[in-house]
CSV table of C-alpha atoms and ligand atoms in Angstrom, one decimal:
chain,number,residue,atom,x,y,z
A,1,UNK,CA,11.8,10.0,-48.6
A,2,UNK,CA,9.9,13.6,-48.7
A,3,UNK,CA,8.9,15.1,-45.6
A,4,UNK,CA,5.5,13.9,-46.0
A,5,UNK,CA,6.9,10.8,-47.1
A,6,UNK,CA,8.4,10.9,-44.0
A,7,UNK,CA,5.6,11.5,-41.4
A,8,UNK,CA,3.3,9.0,-43.4
A,9,UNK,CA,6.2,5.9,-42.8
A,10,UNK,CA,5.7,6.7,-39.0
A,11,UNK,CA,1.8,7.4,-38.7
A,12,UNK,CA,2.0,3.5,-40.2
A,13,UNK,CA,4.5,2.2,-37.6
A,14,UNK,CA,3.1,4.1,-34.2
A,15,UNK,CA,-0.1,1.6,-35.0
A,16,UNK,CA,1.6,-1.8,-36.7
A,17,UNK,CA,2.1,-4.6,-35.6
A,18,UNK,CA,4.5,-4.9,-32.4
A,19,UNK,CA,4.6,-1.2,-31.0
A,20,UNK,CA,5.4,-0.8,-27.4
A,21,UNK,CA,3.6,1.1,-25.3
A,22,UNK,CA,6.4,1.8,-22.4
A,23,UNK,CA,9.0,1.5,-23.7
A,24,UNK,CA,11.3,3.8,-26.3
A,25,UNK,CA,11.3,3.0,-29.6
A,26,UNK,CA,13.2,4.9,-32.7
A,27,UNK,CA,9.6,6.6,-35.1
A,28,UNK,CA,11.5,5.0,-37.7
A,29,UNK,CA,14.7,3.3,-39.0
A,30,UNK,CA,17.0,1.5,-35.9
A,31,UNK,CA,18.0,2.5,-32.2
A,32,UNK,CA,20.1,1.7,-30.8
A,33,UNK,CA,22.3,2.4,-27.4
A,34,UNK,CA,21.0,4.7,-24.6
A,35,UNK,CA,23.1,8.3,-25.2
A,36,UNK,CA,23.0,11.8,-22.8
A,37,UNK,CA,20.7,10.9,-20.8
A,38,UNK,CA,20.0,14.0,-18.3
A,39,UNK,CA,17.5,15.9,-16.8
A,40,UNK,CA,18.5,19.3,-17.4
A,41,UNK,CA,15.7,22.5,-17.4
A,42,UNK,CA,12.5,20.7,-15.8
A,43,UNK,CA,13.5,17.7,-17.9
A,44,UNK,CA,14.6,14.0,-19.0
A,45,UNK,CA,16.3,14.4,-21.6
A,46,UNK,CA,16.7,10.5,-23.4
A,47,UNK,CA,19.2,10.7,-26.7
A,48,UNK,CA,19.8,7.3,-28.4
A,49,UNK,CA,22.1,5.9,-31.6
A,50,UNK,CA,19.8,6.3,-34.1
A,51,UNK,CA,19.3,5.6,-38.0
A,52,UNK,CA,16.8,7.5,-38.9
A,53,UNK,CA,14.2,5.8,-41.9
A,54,UNK,CA,15.9,2.1,-42.7
A,55,UNK,CA,16.2,-0.9,-40.0
A,56,UNK,CA,18.9,-2.5,-40.8
A,57,UNK,CA,21.6,-0.5,-38.9
A,58,UNK,CA,23.3,0.0,-42.0
A,59,UNK,CA,23.1,3.5,-42.4
A,60,UNK,CA,24.4,6.9,-41.1
A,61,UNK,CA,23.4,7.2,-37.6
A,62,UNK,CA,22.8,10.2,-35.4
A,63,UNK,CA,20.9,11.3,-32.0
A,64,UNK,CA,18.0,10.6,-31.8
A,65,UNK,CA,16.1,12.2,-28.7
A,66,UNK,CA,13.2,12.1,-26.1
A,67,UNK,CA,12.9,14.2,-23.6
A,68,UNK,CA,9.4,14.9,-21.0
A,69,UNK,CA,8.8,15.9,-17.2
A,70,UNK,CA,8.5,12.3,-17.1
A,71,UNK,CA,10.5,8.8,-18.1
A,72,UNK,CA,7.4,6.7,-18.9
A,73,UNK,CA,6.0,9.8,-21.0
A,74,UNK,CA,8.9,10.9,-23.2
A,75,UNK,CA,8.0,12.9,-26.6
A,76,UNK,CA,9.8,12.6,-29.5
A,77,UNK,CA,11.9,15.3,-30.8
A,78,UNK,CA,13.9,14.8,-34.0
A,79,UNK,CA,17.6,13.3,-34.8
A,80,UNK,CA,19.4,16.4,-33.2
A,81,UNK,CA,22.8,15.7,-34.6
A,82,UNK,CA,23.8,13.5,-37.7
A,83,UNK,CA,27.2,13.0,-39.3
A,84,UNK,CA,28.5,16.5,-40.5
A,85,UNK,CA,31.7,17.2,-40.2
A,86,UNK,CA,34.9,15.2,-41.2
A,87,UNK,CA,35.6,13.7,-38.1
A,88,UNK,CA,31.6,12.2,-37.2
A,89,UNK,CA,31.9,11.4,-41.0
A,90,UNK,CA,30.7,8.0,-39.7
A,91,UNK,CA,29.1,8.0,-37.3
A,92,UNK,CA,27.9,10.5,-33.9
A,93,UNK,CA,28.5,7.4,-32.1
A,94,UNK,CA,27.8,7.5,-28.1
A,95,UNK,CA,28.5,9.5,-25.7
A,96,UNK,CA,27.4,11.3,-22.4
A,97,UNK,CA,25.1,15.1,-21.2
A,98,UNK,CA,25.9,16.8,-18.5
A,99,UNK,CA,24.9,20.1,-17.5
A,100,UNK,CA,27.1,23.1,-16.3
A,101,UNK,CA,26.1,26.8,-15.5
A,102,UNK,CA,22.8,26.1,-17.0
A,103,UNK,CA,24.6,24.5,-19.8
A,104,UNK,CA,23.7,21.4,-21.2
A,105,UNK,CA,27.5,19.9,-22.8
A,106,UNK,CA,27.6,17.1,-24.4
A,107,UNK,CA,30.0,14.1,-25.7
A,108,UNK,CA,29.9,12.1,-28.0
A,109,UNK,CA,32.6,10.3,-29.9
A,110,UNK,CA,32.9,11.4,-34.0
A,111,UNK,CA,33.0,8.1,-35.8
A,112,UNK,CA,35.2,7.8,-39.5
A,113,UNK,CA,36.2,4.9,-41.5
A,114,UNK,CA,38.9,5.5,-44.1
A,115,UNK,CA,39.1,4.2,-47.8
A,116,UNK,CA,41.4,1.5,-48.4
A,117,UNK,CA,43.2,-1.7,-46.9
A,118,UNK,CA,43.4,-1.6,-43.5
A,119,UNK,CA,42.2,-3.8,-41.0
A,120,UNK,CA,40.2,-1.1,-39.4
A,121,UNK,CA,41.8,-1.8,-36.0
A,122,UNK,CA,44.5,-0.8,-36.0
A,123,UNK,CA,44.6,1.8,-39.0
A,124,UNK,CA,41.8,3.1,-41.0
A,125,UNK,CA,39.3,4.0,-38.6
A,126,UNK,CA,39.2,7.6,-36.4
A,127,UNK,CA,37.8,7.8,-33.1
A,128,UNK,CA,37.8,11.8,-31.8
A,129,UNK,CA,35.6,12.7,-28.9
A,130,UNK,CA,33.8,16.0,-30.0
A,131,UNK,CA,32.2,18.3,-27.5
A,132,UNK,CA,28.6,20.3,-28.4
A,133,UNK,CA,26.4,22.2,-26.4
A,134,UNK,CA,22.5,22.7,-25.7
A,135,UNK,CA,20.3,25.1,-24.1
A,136,UNK,CA,17.1,23.5,-25.2
A,137,UNK,CA,18.4,19.9,-25.4
A,138,UNK,CA,17.2,20.7,-29.3
A,139,UNK,CA,19.5,22.8,-31.3
A,140,UNK,CA,22.9,22.2,-30.1
A,141,UNK,CA,26.0,24.2,-30.7
A,142,UNK,CA,28.9,23.5,-33.9
A,143,UNK,CA,31.0,20.3,-33.3
A,144,UNK,CA,34.3,21.0,-31.5
A,145,UNK,CA,36.6,18.1,-32.2
A,146,UNK,CA,38.6,17.7,-28.4
A,147,UNK,CA,40.2,14.4,-28.7
A,148,UNK,CA,41.5,12.9,-31.6
A,149,UNK,CA,43.6,9.3,-31.5
A,150,UNK,CA,47.4,10.8,-32.1
A,151,UNK,CA,46.1,12.2,-27.9
A,152,UNK,CA,45.0,8.3,-27.3
A,153,UNK,CA,48.2,6.9,-24.7
A,154,UNK,CA,50.0,4.6,-27.6
A,155,UNK,CA,49.0,1.7,-26.3
A,156,UNK,CA,45.7,2.1,-27.6
A,157,UNK,CA,44.4,0.4,-30.8
A,158,UNK,CA,42.2,2.8,-32.9
A,159,UNK,CA,38.6,1.5,-30.9
A,160,UNK,CA,39.0,4.1,-27.9
A,161,UNK,CA,34.7,5.6,-28.1
A,162,UNK,CA,31.4,6.3,-25.7
A,163,UNK,CA,32.6,9.0,-23.1
A,164,UNK,CA,31.2,9.8,-19.6
A,165,UNK,CA,31.2,12.3,-18.1
A,166,UNK,CA,31.0,13.6,-14.5
A,167,UNK,CA,31.5,15.5,-11.6
A,168,UNK,CA,33.9,14.8,-8.5
A,169,UNK,CA,33.8,17.4,-6.1
A,170,UNK,CA,35.6,20.3,-8.6
A,171,UNK,CA,37.0,17.8,-11.1
A,172,UNK,CA,35.5,16.2,-14.7
A,173,UNK,CA,36.0,12.9,-15.0
A,174,UNK,CA,35.1,10.8,-18.3
A,175,UNK,CA,35.4,7.6,-18.7
A,176,UNK,CA,36.5,6.0,-22.6
A,177,UNK,CA,36.3,2.5,-24.2
A,178,UNK,CA,39.0,1.0,-26.1
A,179,UNK,CA,41.1,-2.5,-27.1
A,180,UNK,CA,44.5,-2.3,-27.1
A,181,UNK,CA,46.4,-3.1,-29.1
A,182,UNK,CA,47.8,-6.5,-27.5
A,183,UNK,CA,43.5,-6.8,-27.8
A,184,UNK,CA,42.9,-5.8,-24.1
A,185,UNK,CA,39.2,-4.4,-23.3
A,186,UNK,CA,40.0,-1.2,-20.9
A,187,UNK,CA,38.4,2.4,-19.6
A,188,UNK,CA,41.2,4.9,-20.4
A,189,UNK,CA,40.2,8.2,-17.4
A,190,UNK,CA,40.7,11.3,-17.5
A,191,UNK,CA,40.3,15.1,-16.2
A,192,UNK,CA,39.1,18.4,-16.5
A,193,UNK,CA,38.9,21.6,-15.3
A,194,UNK,CA,36.9,23.1,-17.5
A,195,UNK,CA,35.7,20.3,-19.6
A,196,UNK,CA,37.3,21.4,-23.1
A,197,UNK,CA,40.6,20.7,-22.6
A,198,UNK,CA,41.0,16.6,-20.5
A,199,UNK,CA,44.5,15.2,-19.7
A,200,UNK,CA,45.2,11.6,-19.1
A,201,UNK,CA,44.6,10.0,-15.7
A,202,UNK,CA,44.7,6.4,-16.3
A,203,UNK,CA,43.1,3.1,-16.9
A,204,UNK,CA,41.4,0.5,-15.8
A,205,UNK,CA,41.1,-3.3,-17.0
A,206,UNK,CA,41.3,-6.4,-15.5
A,207,UNK,CA,43.2,-9.8,-17.7
A,208,UNK,CA,40.8,-12.1,-19.0
A,209,UNK,CA,37.9,-9.9,-19.8
A,210,UNK,CA,37.8,-9.3,-23.9
A,211,UNK,CA,39.7,-7.1,-26.7
A,212,UNK,CA,37.3,-4.1,-26.5
A,213,UNK,CA,35.0,-2.5,-24.0
A,214,UNK,CA,32.6,-0.1,-24.6
A,215,UNK,CA,30.6,1.9,-23.7
A,216,UNK,CA,32.0,2.8,-19.6
A,217,UNK,CA,30.5,4.6,-17.1
A,218,UNK,CA,31.5,5.1,-13.6
A,219,UNK,CA,29.5,5.8,-10.8
A,220,UNK,CA,29.3,5.4,-6.8
A,221,UNK,CA,26.1,3.8,-4.8
A,222,UNK,CA,26.7,4.7,-0.3
A,223,UNK,CA,30.5,5.5,-0.6
A,224,UNK,CA,30.9,2.6,-3.1
A,225,UNK,CA,32.2,2.8,-7.1
A,226,UNK,CA,31.5,1.3,-9.8
A,227,UNK,CA,32.2,0.8,-13.1
A,228,UNK,CA,30.3,-0.4,-15.7
A,229,UNK,CA,31.7,-2.1,-18.9
A,230,UNK,CA,29.7,-3.9,-22.0
A,231,UNK,CA,32.9,-6.1,-23.0
A,232,UNK,CA,33.4,-8.2,-25.9
A,233,UNK,CA,35.4,-11.5,-27.1
A,234,UNK,CA,34.6,-13.6,-23.7
A,235,UNK,CA,34.1,-16.9,-23.7
A,236,UNK,CA,30.3,-18.6,-23.6
A,237,UNK,CA,29.2,-20.7,-21.1
A,238,UNK,CA,25.3,-22.6,-19.8
A,239,UNK,CA,24.7,-19.6,-17.4
A,240,UNK,CA,27.3,-16.8,-17.4
A,241,UNK,CA,28.0,-15.1,-20.4
A,242,UNK,CA,25.5,-16.1,-22.8
A,243,UNK,CA,24.7,-13.4,-25.4
A,244,UNK,CA,27.2,-12.3,-27.9
A,245,UNK,CA,28.6,-9.1,-26.4
A,246,UNK,CA,28.3,-8.5,-22.4
A,247,UNK,CA,27.4,-5.9,-20.9
A,248,UNK,CA,28.3,-5.3,-16.5
A,249,UNK,CA,30.3,-4.0,-13.4
A,250,UNK,CA,32.2,-4.0,-11.6
A,251,UNK,CA,33.0,-2.8,-8.1
A,252,UNK,CA,35.8,-0.5,-8.2
A,253,UNK,CA,36.9,1.2,-4.5
A,254,UNK,CA,38.6,4.1,-4.5
A,255,UNK,CA,40.1,6.4,-7.3
A,256,UNK,CA,39.1,5.0,-10.2
A,257,UNK,CA,42.3,5.1,-12.1
A,258,UNK,CA,44.6,2.5,-9.1
A,259,UNK,CA,41.0,0.8,-8.2
A,260,UNK,CA,41.1,-3.0,-8.6
A,261,UNK,CA,38.2,-4.1,-10.1
A,262,UNK,CA,36.1,-6.5,-8.0
A,263,UNK,CA,34.0,-9.1,-9.2
A,264,UNK,CA,32.2,-8.8,-12.8
A,265,UNK,CA,28.6,-9.0,-12.3
A,266,UNK,CA,26.3,-8.6,-15.6
A,267,UNK,CA,23.2,-6.5,-15.1
A,268,UNK,CA,21.1,-8.6,-16.7
A,269,UNK,CA,20.9,-12.5,-18.0
A,270,UNK,CA,18.1,-12.1,-21.1
A,271,UNK,CA,18.8,-12.2,-25.4
A,272,UNK,CA,19.3,-9.1,-25.5
A,273,UNK,CA,20.4,-5.9,-23.0
A,274,UNK,CA,23.0,-4.1,-24.1
A,275,UNK,CA,25.5,-0.6,-24.1
A,276,UNK,CA,23.2,1.4,-20.3
A,277,UNK,CA,24.3,3.9,-19.0
A,278,UNK,CA,22.6,5.2,-15.9
A,279,UNK,CA,22.4,9.1,-14.8
A,280,UNK,CA,21.0,10.6,-11.2
A,281,UNK,CA,18.0,12.3,-10.8
A,282,UNK,CA,16.9,15.3,-9.4
A,283,UNK,CA,15.6,13.2,-7.0
A,284,UNK,CA,18.8,11.3,-6.1
A,285,UNK,CA,18.0,8.7,-7.8
A,286,UNK,CA,20.7,6.5,-10.2
A,287,UNK,CA,18.9,5.4,-12.7
A,288,UNK,CA,19.7,3.3,-15.4
A,289,UNK,CA,18.1,2.4,-19.6
A,290,UNK,CA,19.8,0.3,-21.6
A,291,UNK,CA,19.0,-0.2,-25.2
A,292,UNK,CA,16.8,-3.8,-25.0
A,293,UNK,CA,18.6,-4.8,-28.3
A,294,UNK,CA,22.0,-7.2,-29.7
A,295,UNK,CA,23.7,-6.9,-31.8
A,296,UNK,CA,22.0,-8.8,-35.1
A,297,UNK,CA,24.4,-11.0,-35.7
A,298,UNK,CA,23.3,-13.7,-33.5
A,299,UNK,CA,18.8,-13.9,-33.5
A,300,UNK,CA,16.3,-11.0,-35.1
A,301,UNK,CA,14.1,-8.7,-34.9
A,302,UNK,CA,10.9,-9.2,-36.8
A,303,UNK,CA,9.5,-5.5,-36.6
A,304,UNK,CA,12.5,-4.6,-38.6
A,305,UNK,CA,10.3,-5.9,-42.2
A,306,UNK,CA,7.3,-3.3,-41.0
A,307,UNK,CA,10.0,-0.5,-41.3
A,308,UNK,CA,11.5,-0.2,-37.1
A,309,UNK,CA,14.3,-2.1,-34.8
A,310,UNK,CA,15.3,-1.6,-31.4
A,311,UNK,CA,13.6,-0.1,-28.6
A,312,UNK,CA,15.3,1.2,-25.3
A,313,UNK,CA,14.4,-0.6,-21.6
A,314,UNK,CA,12.3,0.6,-18.7
A,315,UNK,CA,14.5,2.8,-16.3
A,316,UNK,CA,15.5,1.0,-14.4
A,317,UNK,CA,16.6,2.4,-10.6
A,318,UNK,CA,19.2,1.7,-9.1
A,319,UNK,CA,20.0,0.6,-5.3
A,320,UNK,CA,22.8,-1.9,-3.6
A,321,UNK,CA,22.0,-4.8,-2.2
A,322,UNK,CA,23.1,-5.9,1.4
A,323,UNK,CA,25.1,-8.8,-1.1
A,324,UNK,CA,27.6,-5.5,-2.8
A,325,UNK,CA,25.7,-6.3,-5.7
A,326,UNK,CA,23.7,-4.2,-7.8
A,327,UNK,CA,19.6,-4.8,-7.8
A,328,UNK,CA,18.1,-3.1,-10.8
A,329,UNK,CA,13.6,-2.3,-10.1
A,330,UNK,CA,11.2,-0.4,-12.3
A,331,UNK,CA,11.2,3.3,-11.3
A,332,UNK,CA,8.6,4.1,-9.0
A,333,UNK,CA,6.6,5.8,-12.0
A,334,UNK,CA,6.3,2.9,-13.6
A,335,UNK,CA,3.1,1.7,-10.9
A,336,UNK,CA,1.5,4.8,-12.1
A,337,UNK,CA,0.4,3.1,-15.9
A,338,UNK,CA,-1.1,0.2,-13.7
A,339,UNK,CA,-4.6,-0.6,-14.6
A,340,UNK,CA,-6.9,-3.6,-13.1
A,341,UNK,CA,-5.8,-6.4,-11.4
A,342,UNK,CA,-7.0,-9.6,-11.3
A,343,UNK,CA,-6.1,-12.6,-9.7
A,344,UNK,CA,-4.4,-15.3,-11.4
A,345,UNK,CA,-4.7,-18.8,-9.8
A,346,UNK,CA,-2.4,-21.7,-9.4
A,347,UNK,CA,-2.5,-24.3,-12.7
A,348,UNK,CA,-5.0,-22.4,-14.5
A,349,UNK,CA,-4.8,-20.9,-18.1
A,350,UNK,CA,-6.1,-17.4,-19.4
A,351,UNK,CA,-5.7,-15.5,-21.8
A,352,UNK,CA,-5.0,-11.6,-21.7
A,353,UNK,CA,-4.6,-8.2,-23.3
A,354,UNK,CA,-0.6,-7.0,-23.7
A,355,UNK,CA,1.0,-5.5,-22.0
A,356,UNK,CA,0.6,-7.4,-18.8
A,357,UNK,CA,2.2,-7.7,-15.5
A,358,UNK,CA,3.0,-10.8,-13.9
A,359,UNK,CA,3.5,-10.1,-9.5
A,360,UNK,CA,4.6,-13.0,-7.1
A,361,UNK,CA,5.8,-14.6,-4.2
A,362,UNK,CA,6.7,-18.7,-5.6
A,363,UNK,CA,8.1,-20.6,-2.6
A,364,UNK,CA,9.0,-23.5,-5.2
A,365,UNK,CA,9.8,-24.3,-8.4
A,366,UNK,CA,7.0,-22.9,-10.5
A,367,UNK,CA,6.9,-22.0,-14.5
A,368,UNK,CA,5.2,-19.3,-16.0
A,369,UNK,CA,4.0,-20.3,-19.7
A,370,UNK,CA,3.3,-17.9,-22.7
A,371,UNK,CA,1.5,-19.4,-25.5
A,372,UNK,CA,2.6,-21.8,-24.8
A,373,UNK,CA,6.1,-21.3,-27.0
A,374,UNK,CA,7.4,-19.3,-24.0
A,375,UNK,CA,8.5,-20.9,-20.7
A,376,UNK,CA,9.7,-19.0,-18.0
A,377,UNK,CA,10.7,-22.1,-14.6
A,378,UNK,CA,12.8,-22.5,-11.6
A,379,UNK,CA,14.5,-25.3,-10.5
A,380,UNK,CA,15.1,-24.9,-7.4
A,381,UNK,CA,16.9,-28.4,-6.8
A,382,UNK,CA,19.1,-26.9,-10.0
A,383,UNK,CA,19.6,-23.8,-8.5
A,384,UNK,CA,18.9,-22.6,-12.2
A,385,UNK,CA,16.6,-19.7,-14.1
A,386,UNK,CA,15.4,-20.4,-17.2
A,387,UNK,CA,14.2,-19.1,-20.5
A,388,UNK,CA,13.2,-21.1,-23.1
A,389,UNK,CA,11.4,-20.1,-26.8
A,390,UNK,CA,10.6,-23.2,-28.4
A,391,UNK,CA,9.1,-20.8,-31.2
A,392,UNK,CA,10.8,-20.3,-34.2
A,393,UNK,CA,9.4,-17.3,-35.0
A,394,UNK,CA,7.6,-16.1,-31.7
A,395,UNK,CA,11.4,-15.8,-30.9
A,396,UNK,CA,13.0,-14.3,-34.1
A,397,UNK,CA,15.9,-17.6,-33.2
A,398,UNK,CA,16.2,-16.3,-29.7
A,399,UNK,CA,16.7,-20.4,-27.5
A,400,UNK,CA,17.7,-20.8,-24.0
A,401,UNK,CA,18.9,-18.7,-21.6
A,402,UNK,CA,20.7,-19.7,-18.0
A,403,UNK,CA,20.5,-17.6,-14.4
A,404,UNK,CA,21.7,-19.4,-10.8
A,405,UNK,CA,19.5,-18.3,-8.8
A,406,UNK,CA,19.4,-19.9,-5.3
A,407,UNK,CA,16.1,-19.2,-4.7
A,408,UNK,CA,12.8,-16.8,-5.9
A,409,UNK,CA,11.1,-15.0,-3.4
A,410,UNK,CA,9.2,-12.6,-5.5
A,411,UNK,CA,8.8,-12.1,-9.3
A,412,UNK,CA,7.8,-9.0,-11.4
A,413,UNK,CA,7.4,-9.9,-14.9
A,414,UNK,CA,6.8,-6.5,-17.4
A,415,UNK,CA,5.3,-7.7,-21.2
A,416,UNK,CA,4.5,-4.9,-23.2
A,417,UNK,CA,3.8,-5.7,-27.0
A,418,UNK,CA,7.0,-7.6,-27.8
A,419,UNK,CA,9.8,-7.8,-25.1
A,420,UNK,CA,9.9,-9.2,-21.2
A,421,UNK,CA,11.7,-7.7,-18.5
A,422,UNK,CA,11.7,-10.3,-15.4
A,423,UNK,CA,13.0,-9.2,-12.3
A,424,UNK,CA,14.0,-11.9,-9.1
A,425,UNK,CA,14.2,-10.9,-6.1
A,426,UNK,CA,13.0,-7.0,-6.1
A,427,UNK,CA,15.7,-7.0,-9.3
A,428,UNK,CA,19.0,-8.4,-8.2
A,429,UNK,CA,18.0,-10.8,-11.6
A,430,UNK,CA,16.3,-9.9,-14.5
A,431,UNK,CA,16.3,-11.4,-17.7
A,432,UNK,CA,14.8,-9.3,-20.4
A,433,UNK,CA,14.3,-10.3,-24.3
A,434,UNK,CA,12.1,-9.4,-26.8
A,435,UNK,CA,9.5,-11.8,-28.7
A,436,UNK,CA,6.9,-11.8,-31.4
A,437,UNK,CA,3.1,-12.9,-30.1
A,438,UNK,CA,0.4,-13.4,-33.0
A,439,UNK,CA,-1.5,-10.8,-31.5
A,440,UNK,CA,-2.3,-8.6,-28.9
A,441,UNK,CA,-3.0,-10.9,-26.7
A,442,UNK,CA,-1.0,-13.7,-24.5
A,443,UNK,CA,-2.8,-16.9,-23.3
A,444,UNK,CA,-0.2,-17.3,-19.6
A,445,UNK,CA,-0.7,-20.6,-18.1
A,446,UNK,CA,1.3,-20.3,-14.7
A,447,UNK,CA,2.0,-23.4,-12.5
A,448,UNK,CA,3.4,-23.5,-8.6
A,449,UNK,CA,2.6,-20.1,-7.2
A,450,UNK,CA,-1.0,-17.9,-7.5
A,451,UNK,CA,-0.1,-14.5,-9.1
A,452,UNK,CA,-1.6,-11.2,-9.7
A,453,UNK,CA,-1.6,-9.6,-13.4
A,454,UNK,CA,-1.9,-6.5,-13.9
A,455,UNK,CA,-3.4,-4.4,-17.2
A,456,UNK,CA,-2.8,-1.1,-18.8
B,501,FRU,C1,27.8,-0.2,-28.7
B,501,FRU,C2,28.1,1.0,-29.5
B,501,FRU,C3,28.9,1.6,-29.7
B,501,FRU,C4,29.0,2.7,-30.2
B,501,FRU,C5,27.5,2.7,-30.9
B,501,FRU,C6,27.7,3.0,-32.4
B,501,FRU,O1,26.2,-0.6,-28.9
B,501,FRU,O2,29.3,-0.4,-30.8
B,501,FRU,O3,30.7,0.7,-29.2
B,501,FRU,O4,29.6,4.2,-29.6
B,501,FRU,O5,27.8,1.6,-31.0
B,501,FRU,O6,26.4,3.3,-33.2
């Protein structure tokens, strides 16, 4: 496509069916992980894994860029990096960004797939830690390779990726997700005094958590440490680990390299959530953005035929709950988007324009049904919250997801044009999915509580 055709295609996509109102989507093509989340020079920066034009995810991946002073009103800039050196020939993969002395430093994985008869686990693949800087978030400096496969510990397979960098006192720290030669997922920890020279300081893992850990992140909240990561290869159960790959966090107290990881908790119990990243904003909030998507092998997305695929979640503030578990809740800026409010009486059915938000405080069992095709229900006797599609097209192949919840005291459901995020009990349990309604309205039936419905 030439430039004019690209712009025309984007214009068409902007007005297409299922185009979201307040979720970050690619202007065209494919999106996966959020990358480089940061606040720099008065603006938020949200980069993302981006394959321009082609929506199937099979074309080269770089970093797209959104920016803005308000996380709910971000503007698309451009693809700021694409593969163009031998060390990132097959993808400018995921990574992070951090400010030092007025400059934004970006670290990402340069993916290389060699041609030949390889297993691509023990040989045939390169994964390089690459560094660039930017003075405006948009124009990046020359790419500098900091670590290559030969620099990683001997127990690593070729799969080492997704650098996340943060500062601890005077020291820079970095985590990388890895697969060992014994097919165990783990996180490698590094230290640096200058962001350029990195020294390996140890590995963190927990037995029984799959063969590969992607997209690690480490942060502290109220003095407690948490290691977030995405394990691949976990077994699947009816009420946990229901997706192809999982995403969650381990409490990790003390120095990360020496910590014994606590119990794994999933970030989101829905069909579509992976590869989240967090950052600290100027107000001191720990904000998480995830990919509101999943590897496509199990279910698809109806937007693909229209020229784009996937979006990011609403930015969520992460806080520490009383039980030591983390809560996620839409950032306060989201509330300012609300317009009118209506009462929806218990037992009623009514049609609403999308986007919509449902708020309520149930006291017992309840069901919420959208278009007669998606049911959300809470069964107190079974202590189960369930999301179930009864229509192949509406869910684009999605079926059922369950979460064990002792009691639902509050619910917030945010439906954009083609996604739903459910926050139970102030964000103690979250469940996200894509859905594909016929139009830009949804018929809503609620049984079991009186709800407040917001429009936008
Ligand atoms: C996770 C992931 C990362 C990788 C990126 C490539 O979804 O597989 O590990 O860096 O996607 O797009």
